[in-house]
Short mmCIF file of C-alpha atoms and ligand atoms in Angstrom, two decimals:
data_model
loop_
_atom_site.label_atom_id
_atom_site.label_comp_id
_atom_site.label_asym_id
_atom_site.label_seq_id
_atom_site.Cartn_x
_atom_site.Cartn_y
_atom_site.Cartn_z
CA MET A 11 -5.32 -3.26 22.70
CA GLU A 12 -4.47 -1.75 19.31
CA LYS A 13 -2.65 1.59 19.25
CA ILE A 14 -3.37 3.09 15.87
CA LEU A 15 -1.58 5.97 14.18
CA VAL A 16 -3.76 7.69 11.57
CA THR A 17 -1.94 10.28 9.48
CA GLY A 18 -3.82 13.06 7.67
CA GLY A 19 -6.91 12.59 9.83
CA SER A 20 -7.90 16.25 9.59
CA GLY A 21 -8.28 16.05 5.81
CA PHE A 22 -11.21 14.82 3.74
CA ILE A 23 -10.95 11.01 3.74
CA GLY A 24 -8.90 10.68 6.95
CA SER A 25 -11.54 12.49 9.02
CA HIS A 26 -14.32 10.28 7.65
CA TYR A 27 -12.20 7.25 8.47
CA LEU A 28 -11.58 8.41 12.06
CA LYS A 29 -15.30 9.03 12.52
CA ARG A 30 -16.03 5.52 11.23
CA LEU A 31 -13.38 4.01 13.55
CA LEU A 32 -14.64 5.85 16.63
CA GLN A 33 -18.27 4.92 15.98
CA THR A 34 -17.59 1.44 17.38
CA ASP A 35 -17.47 0.67 21.11
CA GLU A 36 -14.14 -1.09 20.81
CA MET A 37 -11.23 -0.25 23.03
CA PHE A 38 -8.20 1.13 21.20
CA GLU A 39 -6.12 4.26 21.14
CA VAL A 40 -5.90 6.34 18.00
CA VAL A 41 -3.59 9.28 17.40
CA ASN A 42 -4.26 11.59 14.46
CA VAL A 43 -1.04 13.17 13.17
CA ASP A 44 -1.71 16.03 10.80
CA LEU A 45 0.30 19.12 9.87
CA LEU A 46 -2.96 21.05 9.35
CA THR A 47 -2.00 22.30 5.90
CA TYR A 48 -4.34 24.46 3.80
CA ALA A 49 -6.11 21.21 2.74
CA SER A 50 -7.15 20.26 6.27
CA ASN A 51 -10.09 21.52 8.24
CA PRO A 52 -9.68 21.20 12.03
CA ALA A 53 -13.50 21.29 12.30
CA ASN A 54 -13.59 17.90 10.51
CA THR A 55 -12.64 16.25 13.81
CA ASN A 56 -15.00 18.23 16.08
CA SER A 57 -17.54 15.44 16.44
CA PHE A 58 -15.11 12.99 18.08
CA GLU A 59 -12.52 15.25 19.70
CA LYS A 60 -13.77 14.51 23.24
CA ASP A 61 -13.60 10.73 22.75
CA LYS A 62 -11.03 9.47 25.31
CA ARG A 63 -9.65 6.99 22.78
CA TYR A 64 -8.65 9.86 20.45
CA ALA A 65 -5.65 12.22 20.52
CA PHE A 66 -4.30 14.77 18.05
CA ARG A 67 -0.71 15.80 17.35
CA LYS A 68 0.21 18.54 14.90
CA LEU A 69 3.33 17.21 13.17
CA ASP A 70 5.00 16.96 9.78
CA ILE A 71 5.24 13.27 8.84
CA ALA A 72 8.59 14.01 7.17
CA ASP A 73 10.09 15.39 10.40
CA THR A 74 12.15 12.33 11.37
CA SER A 75 13.00 13.18 14.98
CA SER A 76 9.42 14.15 15.88
CA ILE A 77 8.02 11.03 14.24
CA ILE A 78 10.53 8.79 16.01
CA SER A 79 9.67 10.28 19.40
CA LEU A 80 5.98 9.90 18.59
CA PHE A 81 6.51 6.17 18.00
CA GLU A 82 8.65 5.96 21.17
CA ASN A 83 5.86 7.51 23.22
CA HIS A 84 2.88 5.65 21.79
CA HIS A 85 4.09 2.14 20.85
CA PHE A 86 1.79 2.00 17.82
CA THR A 87 0.70 -1.42 16.63
CA GLN A 88 -0.92 -0.20 13.38
CA VAL A 89 -0.57 2.73 10.98
CA VAL A 90 -3.22 3.95 8.53
CA HIS A 91 -1.45 6.47 6.32
CA PHE A 92 -3.63 9.07 4.58
CA ALA A 93 -1.47 12.21 4.88
CA ALA A 94 -0.53 13.56 1.48
CA GLU A 95 -0.46 16.52 -0.80
CA SER A 96 -3.43 15.50 -2.88
CA HIS A 97 -4.27 18.04 -5.58
CA VAL A 98 -2.96 17.25 -9.09
CA ASP A 99 -3.17 20.88 -10.29
CA ARG A 100 -0.93 22.02 -7.42
CA SER A 101 1.59 19.27 -8.22
CA ILE A 102 1.80 20.60 -11.78
CA GLN A 103 2.58 24.10 -10.42
CA SER A 104 5.19 22.78 -7.97
CA ALA A 105 6.06 19.17 -7.21
CA GLU A 106 8.30 19.94 -4.21
CA PRO A 107 5.66 19.65 -1.43
CA PHE A 108 4.51 16.38 -3.02
CA ILE A 109 8.01 14.96 -2.92
CA HIS A 110 8.39 16.14 0.68
CA THR A 111 5.17 14.74 2.10
CA ASN A 112 4.21 11.89 -0.20
CA ILE A 113 7.67 10.42 -0.69
CA ALA A 114 9.93 11.62 2.16
CA GLY A 115 7.01 11.57 4.63
CA THR A 116 6.05 8.02 3.72
CA TYR A 117 9.70 6.94 3.99
CA THR A 118 9.97 8.48 7.47
CA LEU A 119 6.85 6.65 8.59
CA LEU A 120 8.05 3.36 7.11
CA GLN A 121 11.44 3.67 8.85
CA SER A 122 9.87 4.46 12.22
CA ALA A 123 7.16 1.81 11.88
CA ARG A 124 9.79 -0.77 11.05
CA LYS A 125 12.05 0.29 13.92
CA PHE A 126 9.18 0.04 16.41
CA GLN A 127 7.83 -3.22 14.93
CA VAL A 128 4.39 -2.06 13.87
CA LYS A 129 2.18 -5.05 12.96
CA ARG A 130 0.20 -3.47 10.11
CA PHE A 131 0.92 -0.48 7.89
CA ILE A 132 -1.91 0.51 5.53
CA GLN A 133 -0.76 2.76 2.70
CA ILE A 134 -3.71 4.69 1.24
CA SER A 135 -3.06 5.12 -2.46
CA THR A 136 -4.83 5.95 -5.69
CA ASP A 137 -5.82 4.67 -9.13
CA GLU A 138 -3.74 7.53 -10.60
CA VAL A 139 -0.53 5.50 -10.13
CA TYR A 140 -1.45 3.40 -13.21
CA GLY A 141 -1.76 6.43 -15.49
CA SER A 142 -4.37 6.69 -18.18
CA PHE A 143 -6.46 3.62 -19.03
CA PRO A 144 -8.38 4.52 -22.22
CA VAL A 145 -10.01 1.07 -22.27
CA GLY A 146 -10.19 -1.81 -19.79
CA ARG A 147 -9.37 -1.83 -16.10
CA ALA A 148 -6.11 -1.92 -14.16
CA GLU A 149 -5.40 -5.05 -12.13
CA GLU A 150 -3.50 -5.01 -8.83
CA ASN A 151 -0.37 -6.26 -10.66
CA THR A 152 -0.57 -3.81 -13.59
CA PRO A 153 2.76 -1.94 -13.88
CA LEU A 154 2.72 1.60 -12.53
CA ASN A 155 2.78 4.37 -15.14
CA PRO A 156 2.08 7.69 -13.37
CA GLN A 157 1.61 10.70 -15.63
CA ASN A 158 1.66 13.74 -13.33
CA PRO A 159 3.81 14.71 -10.33
CA TYR A 160 1.08 13.86 -7.79
CA ALA A 161 0.62 10.39 -9.29
CA ALA A 162 4.40 9.91 -9.49
CA SER A 163 4.83 10.84 -5.82
CA LYS A 164 2.10 8.39 -4.78
CA ALA A 165 3.59 5.66 -7.01
CA SER A 166 7.01 6.32 -5.44
CA ALA A 167 5.52 5.95 -1.96
CA ASP A 168 3.81 2.70 -2.98
CA LEU A 169 7.10 1.37 -4.36
CA LEU A 170 8.88 2.26 -1.11
CA CYS A 171 6.19 0.33 0.77
CA GLN A 172 6.63 -2.68 -1.52
CA SER A 173 10.41 -2.49 -1.18
CA PHE A 174 10.08 -2.58 2.63
CA ALA A 175 7.75 -5.57 2.36
CA ASN A 176 10.15 -7.40 0.06
CA THR A 177 13.42 -6.46 1.76
CA TYR A 178 12.47 -6.50 5.44
CA ASP A 179 9.28 -8.58 5.40
CA PHE A 180 7.61 -5.40 6.64
CA PRO A 181 3.85 -5.86 7.17
CA VAL A 182 2.34 -3.48 4.65
CA ILE A 183 -0.93 -3.42 2.69
CA ILE A 184 -1.53 -0.94 -0.15
CA THR A 185 -5.04 0.22 -1.02
CA ARG A 186 -5.69 1.98 -4.34
CA CYS A 187 -8.99 3.78 -4.66
CA THR A 188 -10.77 5.71 -7.39
CA ASN A 189 -12.03 9.31 -7.08
CA ASN A 190 -13.84 10.02 -3.81
CA TYR A 191 -16.71 12.41 -3.22
CA GLY A 192 -18.60 13.31 -0.06
CA PRO A 193 -19.02 15.97 2.64
CA HIS A 194 -15.99 17.96 3.90
CA GLN A 195 -13.96 17.80 0.68
CA HIS A 196 -11.78 20.84 -0.04
CA ARG A 197 -13.34 23.47 -2.28
CA GLU A 198 -10.54 23.12 -4.87
CA LYS A 199 -11.62 19.56 -5.78
CA PHE A 200 -13.87 18.88 -8.81
CA ILE A 201 -17.35 18.36 -7.31
CA PRO A 202 -17.10 21.01 -4.54
CA SER A 203 -15.69 23.47 -7.10
CA ILE A 204 -18.78 23.01 -9.31
CA ILE A 205 -21.10 23.58 -6.34
CA THR A 206 -19.13 26.68 -5.27
CA ALA A 207 -19.33 28.13 -8.79
CA CYS A 208 -23.10 27.54 -8.83
CA LEU A 209 -23.61 29.17 -5.44
CA GLN A 210 -21.53 32.15 -6.54
CA ASN A 211 -23.27 32.34 -9.93
CA LYS A 212 -19.92 31.97 -11.67
CA PRO A 213 -19.07 29.88 -14.75
CA VAL A 214 -18.36 26.19 -14.05
CA ALA A 215 -14.89 25.64 -15.54
CA ILE A 216 -14.21 22.22 -17.08
CA TYR A 217 -10.86 21.15 -18.50
CA GLY A 218 -10.61 20.39 -22.24
CA ASP A 219 -13.68 18.72 -23.72
CA GLY A 220 -14.79 17.31 -20.34
CA LEU A 221 -14.81 13.76 -21.71
CA GLN A 222 -12.15 12.47 -19.29
CA GLU A 223 -13.64 9.57 -17.33
CA ARG A 224 -13.31 8.80 -13.65
CA ASP A 225 -14.86 6.22 -11.33
CA TRP A 226 -16.52 8.02 -8.39
CA LEU A 227 -16.85 6.33 -4.98
CA HIS A 228 -18.61 7.78 -1.94
CA VAL A 229 -16.09 8.43 0.84
CA ALA A 230 -18.16 6.34 3.30
CA ASP A 231 -17.79 3.29 1.04
CA HIS A 232 -14.05 3.94 0.77
CA CYS A 233 -13.65 4.15 4.56
CA GLU A 234 -15.63 0.96 5.08
CA ALA A 235 -13.29 -0.82 2.67
CA ILE A 236 -10.20 0.54 4.45
CA GLU A 237 -11.54 -0.58 7.82
CA LEU A 238 -12.17 -4.07 6.46
CA ILE A 239 -8.65 -4.17 5.05
CA ARG A 240 -7.16 -2.92 8.35
CA ARG A 241 -8.85 -5.81 10.14
CA LYS A 242 -8.83 -8.64 7.62
CA GLY A 243 -6.66 -7.70 4.64
CA LYS A 244 -3.73 -9.98 3.84
CA LEU A 245 -0.31 -8.51 4.56
CA GLN A 246 1.90 -7.63 1.56
CA GLU A 247 -1.15 -7.41 -0.72
CA ILE A 248 -2.58 -4.62 -2.84
CA TYR A 249 -6.36 -4.06 -2.87
CA HIS A 250 -8.30 -1.99 -5.39
CA ILE A 251 -11.34 -0.07 -4.15
CA GLY A 252 -13.87 1.48 -6.51
CA ALA A 253 -17.39 1.50 -7.86
CA GLU A 254 -16.48 0.17 -11.34
CA CYS A 255 -18.66 2.79 -12.95
CA THR A 256 -16.74 5.39 -14.93
CA ILE A 257 -18.45 8.64 -15.82
CA SER A 258 -17.19 11.65 -17.77
CA ASN A 259 -16.37 14.94 -16.06
CA ARG A 260 -18.93 16.58 -18.32
CA GLU A 261 -21.62 14.18 -17.10
CA VAL A 262 -20.68 14.77 -13.45
CA ALA A 263 -20.94 18.53 -14.00
CA ASN A 264 -24.30 18.14 -15.76
CA ARG A 265 -25.70 16.07 -12.90
CA VAL A 266 -24.51 18.53 -10.25
CA LEU A 267 -25.89 21.47 -12.25
CA SER A 268 -29.22 19.74 -12.61
CA LEU A 269 -29.37 19.03 -8.83
CA MET A 270 -28.50 22.69 -8.23
CA LYS A 271 -31.30 23.63 -10.69
CA ARG A 272 -28.84 25.40 -12.98
CA ASP A 273 -28.51 25.41 -16.72
CA LYS A 274 -25.80 23.43 -18.59
CA GLU A 275 -24.92 26.72 -20.30
CA GLN A 276 -23.13 27.70 -17.08
CA ILE A 277 -20.31 25.30 -18.09
CA THR A 278 -17.29 26.87 -19.74
CA TYR A 279 -14.61 24.65 -21.29
CA VAL A 280 -11.09 25.89 -20.49
CA ALA A 281 -7.59 24.90 -21.67
CA ASP A 282 -6.95 21.29 -20.69
CA ARG A 283 -4.83 20.38 -17.65
CA LEU A 284 -1.25 19.59 -18.71
CA GLY A 285 -0.81 15.86 -19.25
CA HIS A 286 -4.46 15.22 -18.36
CA ASP A 287 -5.16 11.48 -18.07
CA VAL A 288 -8.11 10.45 -20.23
CA ARG A 289 -9.50 7.70 -18.04
CA TYR A 290 -8.86 5.78 -14.82
CA SER A 291 -10.50 2.45 -14.13
CA LEU A 292 -9.80 -0.35 -11.64
CA ASN A 293 -10.80 -3.99 -11.46
CA THR A 294 -12.10 -4.44 -7.90
CA ALA A 295 -12.90 -8.18 -8.04
CA LYS A 296 -10.20 -9.02 -5.45
CA ILE A 297 -11.64 -7.06 -2.52
CA GLN A 298 -15.13 -8.24 -3.48
CA THR A 299 -14.28 -11.94 -3.56
CA GLU A 300 -11.62 -12.09 -0.81
CA LEU A 301 -13.12 -9.69 1.72
CA GLY A 302 -16.77 -9.48 0.66
CA TRP A 303 -16.77 -5.70 0.22
CA LYS A 304 -18.83 -3.87 -2.31
CA PRO A 305 -19.99 -0.28 -2.49
CA LYS A 306 -23.37 0.49 -0.91
CA ILE A 307 -23.99 3.99 -2.23
CA SER A 308 -24.79 4.48 -5.91
CA PHE A 309 -23.50 7.67 -7.54
CA THR A 310 -27.07 8.75 -8.29
CA ASP A 311 -28.13 8.54 -4.61
CA GLY A 312 -24.82 9.72 -3.18
CA ILE A 313 -24.40 12.82 -5.31
CA GLU A 314 -27.91 14.06 -4.52
CA LYS A 315 -27.26 13.94 -0.75
CA VAL A 316 -23.77 15.38 -1.12
CA VAL A 317 -24.97 18.34 -3.18
CA ASP A 318 -27.60 19.03 -0.49
CA TRP A 319 -24.94 18.84 2.21
CA TYR A 320 -22.76 21.46 0.47
CA LYS A 321 -25.73 23.68 -0.27
CA ASN A 322 -26.69 23.67 3.44
CA GLN A 323 -23.11 24.31 4.56
CA TRP A 324 -22.12 26.97 2.07
CA GLU A 325 -25.27 28.75 0.80
CA SER A 326 -25.15 31.37 3.55
CA CYS A 327 -21.38 31.95 3.59
CA LEU A 328 -20.43 32.16 -0.10
N1 LIG B 415 -9.52 12.31 -2.64
C1 LIG B 415 -9.52 11.29 -3.47
O1 LIG B 415 -10.34 11.22 -4.40
C2 LIG B 415 -8.53 10.15 -3.28
C3 LIG B 415 -8.67 8.98 -4.03
C4 LIG B 415 -7.78 7.92 -3.81
C5 LIG B 415 -6.77 8.05 -2.87
N2 LIG B 415 -6.63 9.20 -2.18
C6 LIG B 415 -5.55 9.29 -1.17
O2 LIG B 415 -6.18 9.38 0.11
C7 LIG B 415 -5.38 10.16 1.00
C8 LIG B 415 -6.22 11.28 1.60
O3 LIG B 415 -6.73 12.09 0.54
P1 LIG B 415 -7.67 13.34 0.87
O4 LIG B 415 -8.45 13.62 -0.35
O5 LIG B 415 -8.35 13.13 2.16
O6 LIG B 415 -6.56 14.47 1.04
P2 LIG B 415 -6.67 15.88 1.75
O7 LIG B 415 -5.79 16.79 0.96
O8 LIG B 415 -8.09 16.27 1.97
O9 LIG B 415 -6.03 15.64 3.19
C9 LIG B 415 -4.65 15.42 3.36
C10 LIG B 415 -4.32 15.67 4.83
O10 LIG B 415 -2.93 15.41 5.00
C11 LIG B 415 -2.37 16.44 5.82
N3 LIG B 415 -0.95 16.61 5.49
C12 LIG B 415 -0.41 17.09 4.33
N4 LIG B 415 0.93 17.13 4.42
C13 LIG B 415 1.25 16.65 5.65
C14 LIG B 415 2.48 16.43 6.34
N5 LIG B 415 3.67 16.71 5.76
N6 LIG B 415 2.44 15.92 7.59
C15 LIG B 415 1.25 15.62 8.18
N7 LIG B 415 0.05 15.83 7.59
C16 LIG B 415 0.05 16.33 6.35
C17 LIG B 415 -3.18 17.68 5.47
O11 LIG B 415 -3.11 18.68 6.48
C18 LIG B 415 -4.58 17.10 5.29
O12 LIG B 415 -5.31 17.11 6.50
C19 LIG B 415 -4.20 10.67 0.17
O13 LIG B 415 -3.09 9.84 0.44
C20 LIG B 415 -4.66 10.51 -1.28
O14 LIG B 415 -3.57 10.27 -2.13
C21 LIG B 415 -7.49 10.26 -2.35
#
């Protein structure tokens, strides 16, 4: 029976992943380790908290002695590592928590997982590690070129994973995904922040000219890809995950405003984010051909349902 450690399972993507994992009838044990930082929402795990296969431990992944005793107690066979400081703007204000969690935390997990002979370690990473891609798409072997402290901390973690694979033959797989959207995302992130501004009748602030392009993937599609990789992905490989459909921030804001029945005039363009990457884009042919994954939810369908979800959740409390 697999004993799976999921880190960051009380955050946005990790909680969707846990829900997806626990929807099956399979027998396994899963422990969610999360420090419950400001970015988490303990309510994200409400729907599966009573499942006997599930346990929660509040821990800092960079706390070496606690993590070692966790591994001693649970004999994990697999790790799916989501926990991170994840907001670029915060990393520009102060990189220290990003270095602590994303780099030191990942190192602590790698050391413990290696010591206790984990069979699979899935590092959840991001397209941001390649830096800006004004044209074309990054391949899995494109050199890393991170341009902000968040991206640099994730790239550092990825490099540590690769170094463990190379040096110790450690069984790691790295996934790099594009921007996610979906229910339960923190209010500071782009799409929820637009919805919040609409519900509060405040201006919708967009950085610079709003022409920066991102590829948006529904979180359910991302979690399905991760689950496939956990089961069938080849060790020591990198897999890109994305929708291969870039769209400008301005266009995303316009679509959300239209779904919220608001006027485009509500947008206000503010001073650009420092070092703002113009465009991210990934080639996802590898996961499509090797593992048969492709996204199921188009942005047009997904965003409509997601806007409705936030409206229902927040209308009465904002
Ligand atoms: N959100 C995206 O668009 C996106 C895209 C690609 C990749 N990713 C990656 O996916 C992962 C999850 O992203 P998310 O958007 O769900 O993030 P999130 O900020 O919503 O959740 C992160 C979780 O990690 C926990 N955490 C933070 N520091 C910790 C520590 N020291 N010890 C234990 N737990 C800690 C937080 O409490 C939180 O629950 C991250 O690694 C991120 O880099 C995110």
